[in-house]
Amino acid sequence: MKPMLMRELVGEALRQERVTQGRTLREVSKAARVSLGYLSEVERGQKEASSELLAAICRALDLPLSVVLTIVAEKLALAERLASVPTIRPIARAAA
């Protein structure tokens, strides 16, 4: 199982909010004063955004940073719980 990366979860939360608001990358990047390409990379989890950048993006989305961090924490906690559940292996059948 692939480990969950914080940058991917943050990007997912930001993209989901942007799409929910019906806004384009261009609109949010302009409002946040962040390049379009960089914002795209943050949303795709390819770049680790600084706290200042996250705050600017959240302001542009009118979304409290604490909400983003709560979403990320909840998804991370769920992934950790699922990873700790033992895997059930199928019983090997005896040759007939």
JSON list of C-alpha atoms in Angstrom, two decimals, residues 6-78:
[
{"chain": "A", "resi": 6, "resn": "MET", "atom": "CA", "xyz": [0.71, 15.25, 3.21]},
{"chain": "A", "resi": 7, "resn": "ARG", "atom": "CA", "xyz": [1.29, 17.27, 0.04]},
{"chain": "A", "resi": 8, "resn": "GLU", "atom": "CA", "xyz": [-1.10, 15.02, -1.88]},
{"chain": "A", "resi": 9, "resn": "LEU", "atom": "CA", "xyz": [-3.80, 15.31, 0.76]},
{"chain": "A", "resi": 10, "resn": "VAL", "atom": "CA", "xyz": [-3.41, 19.10, 0.96]},
{"chain": "A", "resi": 11, "resn": "GLY", "atom": "CA", "xyz": [-3.57, 19.40, -2.81]},
{"chain": "A", "resi": 12, "resn": "GLU", "atom": "CA", "xyz": [-6.63, 17.18, -2.97]},
{"chain": "A", "resi": 13, "resn": "ALA", "atom": "CA", "xyz": [-8.43, 19.29, -0.35]},
{"chain": "A", "resi": 14, "resn": "LEU", "atom": "CA", "xyz": [-7.58, 22.54, -2.14]},
{"chain": "A", "resi": 15, "resn": "ARG", "atom": "CA", "xyz": [-8.64, 21.24, -5.54]},
{"chain": "A", "resi": 16, "resn": "GLN", "atom": "CA", "xyz": [-11.89, 19.86, -4.18]},
{"chain": "A", "resi": 17, "resn": "GLU", "atom": "CA", "xyz": [-12.77, 23.24, -2.66]},
{"chain": "A", "resi": 18, "resn": "ARG", "atom": "CA", "xyz": [-11.83, 25.13, -5.84]},
{"chain": "A", "resi": 19, "resn": "VAL", "atom": "CA", "xyz": [-13.94, 22.82, -8.01]},
{"chain": "A", "resi": 20, "resn": "THR", "atom": "CA", "xyz": [-16.84, 22.98, -5.54]},
{"chain": "A", "resi": 21, "resn": "GLN", "atom": "CA", "xyz": [-16.73, 26.77, -5.86]},
{"chain": "A", "resi": 22, "resn": "GLY", "atom": "CA", "xyz": [-16.74, 26.47, -9.65]},
{"chain": "A", "resi": 23, "resn": "ARG", "atom": "CA", "xyz": [-13.51, 28.45, -9.95]},
{"chain": "A", "resi": 24, "resn": "THR", "atom": "CA", "xyz": [-10.67, 27.95, -12.37]},
{"chain": "A", "resi": 25, "resn": "LEU", "atom": "CA", "xyz": [-7.00, 27.50, -11.55]},
{"chain": "A", "resi": 26, "resn": "ARG", "atom": "CA", "xyz": [-6.39, 30.84, -13.26]},
{"chain": "A", "resi": 27, "resn": "GLU", "atom": "CA", "xyz": [-8.89, 32.67, -11.03]},
{"chain": "A", "resi": 28, "resn": "VAL", "atom": "CA", "xyz": [-7.47, 31.25, -7.82]},
{"chain": "A", "resi": 29, "resn": "SER", "atom": "CA", "xyz": [-3.83, 31.67, -8.85]},
{"chain": "A", "resi": 30, "resn": "LYS", "atom": "CA", "xyz": [-4.48, 35.33, -9.66]},
{"chain": "A", "resi": 31, "resn": "ALA", "atom": "CA", "xyz": [-6.31, 35.95, -6.37]},
{"chain": "A", "resi": 32, "resn": "ALA", "atom": "CA", "xyz": [-3.58, 34.15, -4.39]},
{"chain": "A", "resi": 33, "resn": "ARG", "atom": "CA", "xyz": [-0.76, 35.81, -6.39]},
{"chain": "A", "resi": 34, "resn": "VAL", "atom": "CA", "xyz": [0.71, 32.39, -7.15]},
{"chain": "A", "resi": 35, "resn": "SER", "atom": "CA", "xyz": [1.71, 31.21, -10.60]},
{"chain": "A", "resi": 36, "resn": "LEU", "atom": "CA", "xyz": [-0.83, 29.04, -12.36]},
{"chain": "A", "resi": 37, "resn": "GLY", "atom": "CA", "xyz": [1.71, 26.26, -12.89]},
{"chain": "A", "resi": 38, "resn": "TYR", "atom": "CA", "xyz": [2.77, 26.23, -9.26]},
{"chain": "A", "resi": 39, "resn": "LEU", "atom": "CA", "xyz": [-0.82, 26.11, -8.01]},
{"chain": "A", "resi": 40, "resn": "SER", "atom": "CA", "xyz": [-1.50, 23.24, -10.38]},
{"chain": "A", "resi": 41, "resn": "GLU", "atom": "CA", "xyz": [1.50, 21.35, -9.02]},
{"chain": "A", "resi": 42, "resn": "VAL", "atom": "CA", "xyz": [0.36, 21.98, -5.44]},
{"chain": "A", "resi": 43, "resn": "GLU", "atom": "CA", "xyz": [-3.12, 20.66, -6.24]},
{"chain": "A", "resi": 44, "resn": "ARG", "atom": "CA", "xyz": [-1.67, 17.55, -7.87]},
{"chain": "A", "resi": 45, "resn": "GLY", "atom": "CA", "xyz": [0.53, 16.91, -4.83]},
{"chain": "A", "resi": 46, "resn": "GLN", "atom": "CA", "xyz": [3.75, 17.44, -6.77]},
{"chain": "A", "resi": 47, "resn": "LYS", "atom": "CA", "xyz": [4.92, 20.47, -4.78]},
{"chain": "A", "resi": 48, "resn": "GLU", "atom": "CA", "xyz": [5.11, 20.95, -1.03]},
{"chain": "A", "resi": 49, "resn": "ALA", "atom": "CA", "xyz": [3.53, 24.34, -0.37]},
{"chain": "A", "resi": 50, "resn": "SER", "atom": "CA", "xyz": [4.96, 26.61, 2.33]},
{"chain": "A", "resi": 51, "resn": "SER", "atom": "CA", "xyz": [2.68, 27.80, 5.11]},
{"chain": "A", "resi": 52, "resn": "GLU", "atom": "CA", "xyz": [2.66, 31.28, 3.54]},
{"chain": "A", "resi": 53, "resn": "LEU", "atom": "CA", "xyz": [1.59, 29.87, 0.17]},
{"chain": "A", "resi": 54, "resn": "LEU", "atom": "CA", "xyz": [-1.11, 27.71, 1.76]},
{"chain": "A", "resi": 55, "resn": "ALA", "atom": "CA", "xyz": [-2.43, 30.74, 3.63]},
{"chain": "A", "resi": 56, "resn": "ALA", "atom": "CA", "xyz": [-2.57, 32.77, 0.39]},
{"chain": "A", "resi": 57, "resn": "ILE", "atom": "CA", "xyz": [-4.41, 30.00, -1.46]},
{"chain": "A", "resi": 58, "resn": "CYS", "atom": "CA", "xyz": [-6.85, 29.55, 1.40]},
{"chain": "A", "resi": 59, "resn": "ARG", "atom": "CA", "xyz": [-7.53, 33.31, 1.51]},
{"chain": "A", "resi": 60, "resn": "ALA", "atom": "CA", "xyz": [-8.15, 33.26, -2.24]},
{"chain": "A", "resi": 61, "resn": "LEU", "atom": "CA", "xyz": [-10.65, 30.43, -1.71]},
{"chain": "A", "resi": 62, "resn": "ASP", "atom": "CA", "xyz": [-12.16, 32.13, 1.38]},
{"chain": "A", "resi": 63, "resn": "LEU", "atom": "CA", "xyz": [-11.40, 28.90, 3.20]},
{"chain": "A", "resi": 64, "resn": "PRO", "atom": "CA", "xyz": [-9.84, 28.78, 6.67]},
{"chain": "A", "resi": 65, "resn": "LEU", "atom": "CA", "xyz": [-6.49, 27.00, 6.69]},
{"chain": "A", "resi": 66, "resn": "SER", "atom": "CA", "xyz": [-7.67, 25.16, 9.79]},
{"chain": "A", "resi": 67, "resn": "VAL", "atom": "CA", "xyz": [-10.43, 23.54, 7.71]},
{"chain": "A", "resi": 68, "resn": "VAL", "atom": "CA", "xyz": [-7.91, 22.29, 5.14]},
{"chain": "A", "resi": 69, "resn": "LEU", "atom": "CA", "xyz": [-5.67, 20.94, 7.89]},
{"chain": "A", "resi": 70, "resn": "THR", "atom": "CA", "xyz": [-8.62, 19.24, 9.59]},
{"chain": "A", "resi": 71, "resn": "ILE", "atom": "CA", "xyz": [-9.62, 17.54, 6.32]},
{"chain": "A", "resi": 72, "resn": "VAL", "atom": "CA", "xyz": [-6.03, 16.39, 5.82]},
{"chain": "A", "resi": 73, "resn": "ALA", "atom": "CA", "xyz": [-5.75, 15.13, 9.40]},
{"chain": "A", "resi": 74, "resn": "GLU", "atom": "CA", "xyz": [-9.01, 13.15, 9.11]},
{"chain": "A", "resi": 75, "resn": "LYS", "atom": "CA", "xyz": [-7.98, 11.51, 5.82]},
{"chain": "A", "resi": 76, "resn": "LEU", "atom": "CA", "xyz": [-4.54, 10.70, 7.20]},
{"chain": "A", "resi": 77, "resn": "ALA", "atom": "CA", "xyz": [-6.04, 9.18, 10.35]},
{"chain": "A", "resi": 78, "resn": "LEU", "atom": "CA", "xyz": [-8.37, 7.02, 8.25]}
]
